[in-house]
Each structure stands twice: as C-alpha cells, then as structure tokens.
PDB file of C-alpha atoms in Angstrom:
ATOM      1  CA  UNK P   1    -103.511  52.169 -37.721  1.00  0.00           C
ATOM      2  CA  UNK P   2    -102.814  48.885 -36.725  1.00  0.00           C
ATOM      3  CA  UNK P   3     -99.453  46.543 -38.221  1.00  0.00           C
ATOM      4  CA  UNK P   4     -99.637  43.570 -40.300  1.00  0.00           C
ATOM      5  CA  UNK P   5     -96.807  40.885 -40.487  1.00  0.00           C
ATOM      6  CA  UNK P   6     -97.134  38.939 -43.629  1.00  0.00           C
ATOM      7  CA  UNK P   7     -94.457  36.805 -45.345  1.00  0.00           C
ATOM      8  CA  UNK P   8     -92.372  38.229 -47.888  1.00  0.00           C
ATOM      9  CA  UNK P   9     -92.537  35.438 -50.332  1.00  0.00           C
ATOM     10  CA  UNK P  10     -94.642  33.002 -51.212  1.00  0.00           C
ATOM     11  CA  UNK P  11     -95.163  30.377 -54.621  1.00  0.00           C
ATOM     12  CA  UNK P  12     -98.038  28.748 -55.775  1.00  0.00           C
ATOM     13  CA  UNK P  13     -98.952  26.473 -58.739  1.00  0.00           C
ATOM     14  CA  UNK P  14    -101.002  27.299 -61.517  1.00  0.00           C
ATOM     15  CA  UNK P  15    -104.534  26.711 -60.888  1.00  0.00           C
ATOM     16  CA  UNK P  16    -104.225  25.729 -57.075  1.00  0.00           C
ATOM     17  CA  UNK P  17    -105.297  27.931 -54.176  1.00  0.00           C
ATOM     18  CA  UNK P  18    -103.059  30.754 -53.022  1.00  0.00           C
ATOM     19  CA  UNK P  19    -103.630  31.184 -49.290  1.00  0.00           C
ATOM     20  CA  UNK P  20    -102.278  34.659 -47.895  1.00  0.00           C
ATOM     21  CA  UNK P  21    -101.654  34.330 -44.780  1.00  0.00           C
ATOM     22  CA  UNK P  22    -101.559  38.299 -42.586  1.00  0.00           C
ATOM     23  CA  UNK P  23    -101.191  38.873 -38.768  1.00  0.00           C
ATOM     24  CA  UNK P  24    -103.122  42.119 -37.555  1.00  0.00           C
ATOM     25  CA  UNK P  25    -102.508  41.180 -33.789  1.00  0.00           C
ATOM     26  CA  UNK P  26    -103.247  44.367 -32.022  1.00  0.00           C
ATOM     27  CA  UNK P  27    -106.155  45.528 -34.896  1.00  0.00           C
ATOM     28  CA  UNK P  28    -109.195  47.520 -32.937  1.00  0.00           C
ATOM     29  CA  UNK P  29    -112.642  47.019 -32.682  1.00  0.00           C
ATOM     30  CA  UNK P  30    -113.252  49.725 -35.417  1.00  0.00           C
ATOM     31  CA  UNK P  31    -110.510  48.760 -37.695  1.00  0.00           C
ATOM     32  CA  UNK P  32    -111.405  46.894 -41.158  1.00  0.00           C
ATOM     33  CA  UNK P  33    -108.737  44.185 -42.665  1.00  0.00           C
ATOM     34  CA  UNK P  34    -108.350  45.338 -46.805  1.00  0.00           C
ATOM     35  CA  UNK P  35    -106.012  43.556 -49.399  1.00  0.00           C
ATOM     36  CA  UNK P  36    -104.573  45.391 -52.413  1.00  0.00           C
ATOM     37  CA  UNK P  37    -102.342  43.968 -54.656  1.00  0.00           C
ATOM     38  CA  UNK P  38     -99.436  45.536 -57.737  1.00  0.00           C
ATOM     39  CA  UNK P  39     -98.065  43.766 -60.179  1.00  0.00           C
ATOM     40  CA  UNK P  40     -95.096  44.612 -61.858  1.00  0.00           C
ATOM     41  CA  UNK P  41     -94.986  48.061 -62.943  1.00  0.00           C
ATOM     42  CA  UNK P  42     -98.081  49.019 -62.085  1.00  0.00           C
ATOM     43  CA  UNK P  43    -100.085  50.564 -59.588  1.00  0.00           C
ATOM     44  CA  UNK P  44    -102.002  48.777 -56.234  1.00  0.00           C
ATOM     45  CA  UNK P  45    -105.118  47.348 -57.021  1.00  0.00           C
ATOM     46  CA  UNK P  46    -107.988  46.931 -54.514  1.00  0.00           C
ATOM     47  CA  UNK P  47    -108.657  42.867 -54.133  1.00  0.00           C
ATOM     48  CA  UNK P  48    -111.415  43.048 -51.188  1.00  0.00           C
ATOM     49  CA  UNK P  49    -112.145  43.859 -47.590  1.00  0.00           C
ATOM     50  CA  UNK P  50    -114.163  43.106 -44.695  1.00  0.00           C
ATOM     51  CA  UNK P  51    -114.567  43.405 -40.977  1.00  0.00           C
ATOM     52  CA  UNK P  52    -114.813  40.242 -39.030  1.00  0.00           C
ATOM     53  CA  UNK P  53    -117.158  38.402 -41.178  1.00  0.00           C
ATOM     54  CA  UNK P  54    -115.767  36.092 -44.524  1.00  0.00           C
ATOM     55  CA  UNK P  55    -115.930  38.049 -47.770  1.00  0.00           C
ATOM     56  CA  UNK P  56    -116.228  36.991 -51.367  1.00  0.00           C
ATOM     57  CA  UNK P  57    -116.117  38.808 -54.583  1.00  0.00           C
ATOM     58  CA  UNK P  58    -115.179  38.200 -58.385  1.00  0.00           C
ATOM     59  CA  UNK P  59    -111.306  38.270 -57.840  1.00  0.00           C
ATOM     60  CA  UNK P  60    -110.772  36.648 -54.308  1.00  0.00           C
ATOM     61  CA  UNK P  61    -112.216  35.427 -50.856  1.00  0.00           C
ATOM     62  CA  UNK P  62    -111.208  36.961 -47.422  1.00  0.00           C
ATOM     63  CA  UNK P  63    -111.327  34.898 -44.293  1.00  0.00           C
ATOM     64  CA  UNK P  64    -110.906  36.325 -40.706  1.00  0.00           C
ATOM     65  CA  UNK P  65    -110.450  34.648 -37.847  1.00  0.00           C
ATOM     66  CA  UNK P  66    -112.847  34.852 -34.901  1.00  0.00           C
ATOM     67  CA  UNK P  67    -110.947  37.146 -32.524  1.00  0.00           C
ATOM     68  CA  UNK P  68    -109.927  39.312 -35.614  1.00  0.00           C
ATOM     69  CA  UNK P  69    -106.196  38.564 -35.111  1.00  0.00           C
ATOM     70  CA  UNK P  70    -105.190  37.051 -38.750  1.00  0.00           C
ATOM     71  CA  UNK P  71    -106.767  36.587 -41.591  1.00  0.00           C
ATOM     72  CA  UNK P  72    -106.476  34.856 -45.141  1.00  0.00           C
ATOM     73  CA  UNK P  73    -106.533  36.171 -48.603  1.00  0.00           C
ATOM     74  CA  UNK P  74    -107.879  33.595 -50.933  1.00  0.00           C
ATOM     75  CA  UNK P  75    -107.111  32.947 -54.594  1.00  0.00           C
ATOM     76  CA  UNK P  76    -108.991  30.057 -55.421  1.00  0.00           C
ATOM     77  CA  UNK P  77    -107.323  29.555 -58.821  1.00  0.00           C
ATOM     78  CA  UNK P  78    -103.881  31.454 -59.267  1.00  0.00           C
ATOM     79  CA  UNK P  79    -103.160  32.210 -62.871  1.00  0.00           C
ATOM     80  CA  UNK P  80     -99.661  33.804 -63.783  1.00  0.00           C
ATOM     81  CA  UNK P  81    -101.410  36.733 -63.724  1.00  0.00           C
ATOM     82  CA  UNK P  82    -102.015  36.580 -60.226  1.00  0.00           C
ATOM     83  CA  UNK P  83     -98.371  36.808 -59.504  1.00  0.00           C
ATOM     84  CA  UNK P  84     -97.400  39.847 -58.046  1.00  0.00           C
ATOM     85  CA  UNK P  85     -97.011  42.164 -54.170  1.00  0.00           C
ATOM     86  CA  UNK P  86     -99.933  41.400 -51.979  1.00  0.00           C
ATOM     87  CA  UNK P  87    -100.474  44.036 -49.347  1.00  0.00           C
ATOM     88  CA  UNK P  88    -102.631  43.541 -45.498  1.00  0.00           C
ATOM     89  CA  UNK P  89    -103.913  46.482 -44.743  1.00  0.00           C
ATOM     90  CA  UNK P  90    -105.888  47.517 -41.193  1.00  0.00           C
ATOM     91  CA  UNK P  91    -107.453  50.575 -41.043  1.00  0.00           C
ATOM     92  CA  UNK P  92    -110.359  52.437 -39.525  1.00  0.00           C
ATOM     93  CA  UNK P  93    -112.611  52.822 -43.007  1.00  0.00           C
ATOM     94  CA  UNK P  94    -113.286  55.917 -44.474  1.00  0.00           C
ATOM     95  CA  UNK P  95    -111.049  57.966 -41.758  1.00  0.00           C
ATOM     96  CA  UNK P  96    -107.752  57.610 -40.172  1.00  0.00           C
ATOM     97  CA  UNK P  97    -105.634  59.913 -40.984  1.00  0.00           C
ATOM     98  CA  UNK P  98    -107.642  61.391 -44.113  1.00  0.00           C
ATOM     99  CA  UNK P  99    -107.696  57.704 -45.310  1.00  0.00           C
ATOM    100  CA  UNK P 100    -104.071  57.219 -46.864  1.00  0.00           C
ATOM    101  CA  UNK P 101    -102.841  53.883 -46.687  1.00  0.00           C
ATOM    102  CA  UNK P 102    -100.066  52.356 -45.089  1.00  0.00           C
ATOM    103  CA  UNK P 103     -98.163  49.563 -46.671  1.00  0.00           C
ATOM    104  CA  UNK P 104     -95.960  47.260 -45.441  1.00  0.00           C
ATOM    105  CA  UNK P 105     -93.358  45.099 -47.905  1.00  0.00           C
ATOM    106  CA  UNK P 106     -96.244  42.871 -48.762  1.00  0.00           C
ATOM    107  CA  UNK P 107     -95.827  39.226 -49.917  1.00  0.00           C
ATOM    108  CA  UNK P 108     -94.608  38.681 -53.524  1.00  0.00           C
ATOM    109  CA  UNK P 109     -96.804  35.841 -54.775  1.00  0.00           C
ATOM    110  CA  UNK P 110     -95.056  34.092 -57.753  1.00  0.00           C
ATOM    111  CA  UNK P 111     -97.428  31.556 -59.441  1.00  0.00           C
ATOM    112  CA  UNK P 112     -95.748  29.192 -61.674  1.00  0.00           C
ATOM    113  CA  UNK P 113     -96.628  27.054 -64.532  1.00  0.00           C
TER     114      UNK P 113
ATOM    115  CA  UNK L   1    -110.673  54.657 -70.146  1.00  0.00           C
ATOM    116  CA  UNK L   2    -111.769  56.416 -66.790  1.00  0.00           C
ATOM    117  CA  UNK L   3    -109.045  55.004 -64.960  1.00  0.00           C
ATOM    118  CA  UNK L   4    -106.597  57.599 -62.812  1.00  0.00           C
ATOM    119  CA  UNK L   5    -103.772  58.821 -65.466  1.00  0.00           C
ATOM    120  CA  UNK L   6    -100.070  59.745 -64.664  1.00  0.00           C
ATOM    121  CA  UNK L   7     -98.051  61.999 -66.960  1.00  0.00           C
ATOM    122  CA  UNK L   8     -94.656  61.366 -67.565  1.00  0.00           C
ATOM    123  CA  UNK L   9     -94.665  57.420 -66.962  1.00  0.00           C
ATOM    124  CA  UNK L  10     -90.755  57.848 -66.924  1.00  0.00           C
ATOM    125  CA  UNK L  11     -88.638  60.583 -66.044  1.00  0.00           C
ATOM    126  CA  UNK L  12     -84.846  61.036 -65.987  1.00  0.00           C
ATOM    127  CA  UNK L  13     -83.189  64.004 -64.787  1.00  0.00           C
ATOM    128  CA  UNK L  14     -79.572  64.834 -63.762  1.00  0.00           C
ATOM    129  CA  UNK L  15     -79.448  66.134 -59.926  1.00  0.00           C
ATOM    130  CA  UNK L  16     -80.454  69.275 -59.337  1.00  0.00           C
ATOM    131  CA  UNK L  17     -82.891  69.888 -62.203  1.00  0.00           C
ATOM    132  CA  UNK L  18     -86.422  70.428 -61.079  1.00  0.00           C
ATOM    133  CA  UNK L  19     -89.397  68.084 -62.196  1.00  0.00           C
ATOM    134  CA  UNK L  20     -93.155  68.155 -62.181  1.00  0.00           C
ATOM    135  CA  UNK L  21     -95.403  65.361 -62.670  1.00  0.00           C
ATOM    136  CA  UNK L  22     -99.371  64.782 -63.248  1.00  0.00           C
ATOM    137  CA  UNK L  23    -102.384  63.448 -61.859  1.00  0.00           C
ATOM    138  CA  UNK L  24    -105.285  63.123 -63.482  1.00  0.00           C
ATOM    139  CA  UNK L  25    -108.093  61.121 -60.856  1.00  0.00           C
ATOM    140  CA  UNK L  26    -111.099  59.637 -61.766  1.00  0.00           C
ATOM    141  CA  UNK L  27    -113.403  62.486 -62.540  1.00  0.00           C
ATOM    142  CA  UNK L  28    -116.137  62.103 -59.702  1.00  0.00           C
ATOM    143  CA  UNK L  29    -113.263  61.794 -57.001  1.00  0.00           C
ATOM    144  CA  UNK L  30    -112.638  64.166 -54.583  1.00  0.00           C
ATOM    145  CA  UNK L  31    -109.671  63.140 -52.979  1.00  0.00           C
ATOM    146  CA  UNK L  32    -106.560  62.546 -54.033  1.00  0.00           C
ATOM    147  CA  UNK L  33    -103.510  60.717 -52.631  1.00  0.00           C
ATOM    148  CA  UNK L  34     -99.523  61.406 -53.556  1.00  0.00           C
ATOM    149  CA  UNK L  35     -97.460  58.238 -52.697  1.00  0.00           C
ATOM    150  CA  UNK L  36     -94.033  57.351 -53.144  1.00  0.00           C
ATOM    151  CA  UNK L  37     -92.625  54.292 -53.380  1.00  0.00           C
ATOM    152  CA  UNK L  38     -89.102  52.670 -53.767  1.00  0.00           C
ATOM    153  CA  UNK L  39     -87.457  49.660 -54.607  1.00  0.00           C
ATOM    154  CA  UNK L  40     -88.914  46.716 -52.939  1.00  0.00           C
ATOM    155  CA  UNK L  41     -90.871  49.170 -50.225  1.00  0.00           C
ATOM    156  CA  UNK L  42     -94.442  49.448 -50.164  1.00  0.00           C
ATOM    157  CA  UNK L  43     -95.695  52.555 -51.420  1.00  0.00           C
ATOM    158  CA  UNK L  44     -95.447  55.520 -48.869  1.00  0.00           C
ATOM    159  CA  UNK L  45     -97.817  58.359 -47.984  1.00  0.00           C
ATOM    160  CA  UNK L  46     -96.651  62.014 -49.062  1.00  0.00           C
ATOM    161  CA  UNK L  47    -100.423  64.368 -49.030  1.00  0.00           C
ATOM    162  CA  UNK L  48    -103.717  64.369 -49.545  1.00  0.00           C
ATOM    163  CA  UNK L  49    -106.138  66.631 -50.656  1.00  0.00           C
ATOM    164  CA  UNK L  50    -109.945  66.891 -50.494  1.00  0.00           C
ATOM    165  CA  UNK L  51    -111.160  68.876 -53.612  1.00  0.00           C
ATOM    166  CA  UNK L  52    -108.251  71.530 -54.132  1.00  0.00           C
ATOM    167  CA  UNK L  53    -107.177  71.414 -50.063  1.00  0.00           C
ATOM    168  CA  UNK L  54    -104.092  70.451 -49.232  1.00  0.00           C
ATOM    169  CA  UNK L  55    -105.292  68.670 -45.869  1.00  0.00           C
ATOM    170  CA  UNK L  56    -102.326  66.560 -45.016  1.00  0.00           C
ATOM    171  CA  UNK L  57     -98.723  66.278 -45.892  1.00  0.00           C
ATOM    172  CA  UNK L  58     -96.127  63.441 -44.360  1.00  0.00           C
ATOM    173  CA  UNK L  59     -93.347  64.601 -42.755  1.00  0.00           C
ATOM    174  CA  UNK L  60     -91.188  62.599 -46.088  1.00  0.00           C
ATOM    175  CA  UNK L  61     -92.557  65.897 -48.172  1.00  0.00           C
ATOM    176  CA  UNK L  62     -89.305  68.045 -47.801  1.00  0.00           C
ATOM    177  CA  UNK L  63     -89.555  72.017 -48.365  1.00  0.00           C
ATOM    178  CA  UNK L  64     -88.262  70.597 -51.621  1.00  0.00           C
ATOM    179  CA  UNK L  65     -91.331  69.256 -52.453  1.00  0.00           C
ATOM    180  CA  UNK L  66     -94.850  70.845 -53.895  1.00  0.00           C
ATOM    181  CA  UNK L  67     -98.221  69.547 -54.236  1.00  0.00           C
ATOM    182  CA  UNK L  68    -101.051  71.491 -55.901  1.00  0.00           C
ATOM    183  CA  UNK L  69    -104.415  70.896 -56.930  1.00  0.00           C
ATOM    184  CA  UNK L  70    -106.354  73.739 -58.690  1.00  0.00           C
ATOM    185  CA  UNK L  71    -109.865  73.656 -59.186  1.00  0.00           C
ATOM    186  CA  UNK L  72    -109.798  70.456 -57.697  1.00  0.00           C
ATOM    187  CA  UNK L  73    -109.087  68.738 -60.826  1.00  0.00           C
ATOM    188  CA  UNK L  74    -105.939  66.853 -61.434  1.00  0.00           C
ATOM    189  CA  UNK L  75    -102.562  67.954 -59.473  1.00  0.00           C
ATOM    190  CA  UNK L  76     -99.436  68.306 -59.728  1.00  0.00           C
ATOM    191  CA  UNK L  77     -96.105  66.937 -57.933  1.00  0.00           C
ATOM    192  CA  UNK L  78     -92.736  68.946 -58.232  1.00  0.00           C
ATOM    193  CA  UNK L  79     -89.506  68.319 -56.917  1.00  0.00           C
ATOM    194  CA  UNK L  80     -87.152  70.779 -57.142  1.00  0.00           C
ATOM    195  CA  UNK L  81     -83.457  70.406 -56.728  1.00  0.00           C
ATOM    196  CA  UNK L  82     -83.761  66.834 -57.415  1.00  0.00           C
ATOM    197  CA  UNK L  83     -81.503  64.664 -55.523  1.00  0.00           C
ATOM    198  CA  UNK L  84     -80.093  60.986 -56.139  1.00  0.00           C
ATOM    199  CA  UNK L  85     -82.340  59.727 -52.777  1.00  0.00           C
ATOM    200  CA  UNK L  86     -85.375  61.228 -54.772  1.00  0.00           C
ATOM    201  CA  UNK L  87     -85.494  58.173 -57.404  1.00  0.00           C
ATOM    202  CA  UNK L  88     -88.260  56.384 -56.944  1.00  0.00           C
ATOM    203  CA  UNK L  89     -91.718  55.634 -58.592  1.00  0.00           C
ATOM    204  CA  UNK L  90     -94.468  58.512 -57.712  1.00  0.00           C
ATOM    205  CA  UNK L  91     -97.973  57.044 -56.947  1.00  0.00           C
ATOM    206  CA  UNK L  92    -101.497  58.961 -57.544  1.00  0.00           C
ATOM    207  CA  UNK L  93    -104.306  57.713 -56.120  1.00  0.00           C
ATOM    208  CA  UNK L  94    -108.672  58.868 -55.681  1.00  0.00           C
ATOM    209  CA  UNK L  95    -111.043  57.980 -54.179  1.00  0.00           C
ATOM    210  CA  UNK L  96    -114.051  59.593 -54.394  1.00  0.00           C
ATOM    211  CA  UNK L  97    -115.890  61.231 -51.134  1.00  0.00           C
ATOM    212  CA  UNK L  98    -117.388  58.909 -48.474  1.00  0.00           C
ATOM    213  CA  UNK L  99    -121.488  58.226 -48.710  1.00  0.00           C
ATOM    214  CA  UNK L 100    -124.039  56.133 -49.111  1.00  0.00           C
ATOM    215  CA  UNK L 101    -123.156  53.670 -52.351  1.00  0.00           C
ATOM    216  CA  UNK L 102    -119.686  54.933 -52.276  1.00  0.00           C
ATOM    217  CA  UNK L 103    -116.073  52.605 -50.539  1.00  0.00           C
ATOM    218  CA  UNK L 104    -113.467  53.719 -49.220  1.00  0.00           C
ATOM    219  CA  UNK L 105    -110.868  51.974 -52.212  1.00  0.00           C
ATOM    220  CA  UNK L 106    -108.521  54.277 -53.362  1.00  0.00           C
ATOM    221  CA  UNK L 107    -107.738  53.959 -57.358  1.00  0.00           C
ATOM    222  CA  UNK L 108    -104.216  53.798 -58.323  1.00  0.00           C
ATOM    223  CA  UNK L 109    -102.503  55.264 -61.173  1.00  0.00           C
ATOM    224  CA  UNK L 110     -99.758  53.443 -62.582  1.00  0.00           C
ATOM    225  CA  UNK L 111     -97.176  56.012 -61.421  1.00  0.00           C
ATOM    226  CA  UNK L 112     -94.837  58.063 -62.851  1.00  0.00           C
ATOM    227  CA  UNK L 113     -90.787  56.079 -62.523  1.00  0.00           C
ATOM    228  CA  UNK L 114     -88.523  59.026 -61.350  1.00  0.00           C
ATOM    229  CA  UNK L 115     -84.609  58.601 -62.008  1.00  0.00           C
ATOM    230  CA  UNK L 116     -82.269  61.200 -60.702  1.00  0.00           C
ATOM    231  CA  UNK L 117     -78.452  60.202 -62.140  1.00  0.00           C
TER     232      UNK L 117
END
C-alpha cells in the first residue's frame, strides 16, 4: 500500500472550512484514497473515499487531484466536534493484505471557538 | 446499539499477569480486525480473521500474544506475561464480507485502554 504525508497539526475556526491537505505520491492505478477520523478516546471513524473522481457525502467532501497525487479532505463547516486525528489512507479496496489498514500519525485538527 | 463492542474499556494489570479482552463485531460481519495503537501513533495492524480463520497475523503479535474467534462470533485478545511495552489501547474492528451493496469500511470499536505498571 501506498504512503501518505499529511501534516501533523492543523487549526481551524468554528464554522469555516477545514481543508486536509494528504500527499499519496507514488499511489497506483488500482489504489483508492479513504479518510477516517478518531476523536479523543474513541475509535476511527470512516469519513469517505473515492478513486480519482470528487466525492461528497453527509459528513465531508473529498477532492483529488488529476494525476491522483494529493488530495483534500473537506469540512465545509468545522464544529468542535470535528476536532480530532484525521487519517489518509491509500489502499487497493476490498484486498491488500486481507484489507487491514495502515495508519500513519494523521493530522490532529483542533477547531476552535 | 449495533455498533462493534469492546469489553473491558480499561484494564490495569501489574507486569506479568495475563489479560484477555473482547470483541463483539457487528453481527452480519465476517471479518474482524485486532489493532493496536499507542500514544500519539496511528493505530497498528495485529490479525485478521475471516469468519473464525485466523488468516493473517503482523509480525508485532509476539508468541505472547493470542487471537481467537470461535464460531465466528466475537473474539478474543490475550496477552500473557504482560509487559510495561504492552500498554497501549487495543482496537477491534468489522467489516462485513465484500459484495454487491456492501464497502470495504471497517467499523471501529472504541477499544479497550491497556495499562501494564
């Protein structure tokens, strides 16, 4: 599975945009880009996850680059409970390995009032 | 609530007491995931089992370390001879078995916190 670089910290204000920024440089053809997030104390959560085209859902938007290379998790209003470790994961979907995940440090998102 | 449940949420043991924790995935899930995960790490794989198979186990699961899953319900993690380097939080996940309708996420319990003093 391919590596992600993401910062390790970033803040946002309440109500604004969070933009998470993740570089998947050497991500294959076959390989699908998938954010999961933990707060505090708790397990990761799946947020969303696509392949090369932009993805939407109820919690967040995901925008990849053309050549596949980065991509950008989208909160389009951060509430405190938004704060928390957002992880960038690549991985060939449904197989690699048997499908575990592999995490990097993630980027602790701390929205503030 | 349907969710994946952990049992004990917190444990604390002296070193070289043995400890077993619990799993209980969603009910229609077939696989199941053992993570662990330490202080400002991401979590980290440990096994993996389809239905009650033990199909894959990292090379961090030590001979001191045991994963079952009878019947393919919940499983169990135990540690024995726990040592200090053990502390950490012990992740569960499921996901259930790839098809039409079905993703790929994997459901997270909210762990069980281990402390070895």
């Amino acid at each position: 599975d391919a590596k992600t670089t993401q910062p390790p910290s970033m803040d946002c204000a309440e109500g604004r945009a969070a933009n998470l920024p993740c570089n998947h440089s050497t991500i294959s053809g076959n390989e699908y880009v998938y954010w999961y997030r933990q707060i505090h104390s708790q397990g990761p959560q799946y947020i969303i996850h696509g392949l090369k085209n932009n993805e939407t859902n109820e919690m967040a938007s995901l925008i990849i680059t053309e050549d596949r290379k980065s991509s950008t998790l989208i909160l389009p209003h951060a509430t405190l409970r938004d704060t928390a470790v957002y992880y960038c994961i690549v991985r060939v979907r449904y197989g690699g390995s048997q499908g575990n995940l592999i995490f990097g440090k993630g980027t602790k998102l701390s929205v503030k009032p | 609530d349907t969710g994946v449940s952990q049992d004990p949420r917190h444990k604390i043991t002296k070193r070289g007491q043995n400890v077993t924790f619990r799993c209980d995935p969603i009910s229609e899930h077939n696989r199941l995931y053992w993570y662990r995960q330490t202080l400002g790490q991401g979590p980290e794989f440990l096994t993996y089992f389809q239905n009650e198979a033990q199909l894959e186990k990292s090379r961090l699961l030590s001979d001191r370390f045991s994963a079952e899953r009878p019947k393919g319900s919940f499983s169990t993690l135990e540690i024995q001879r726990t040592e200090q380097g053990d502390s950490a939080m012990y992740l569960c996940a499921s996901r259930p078995n790839p098809g039409l309708g079905f993703t790929d996420t994997q459901y997270f319990g909210p762990g069980t916190r281990l402390t070895v003093l």
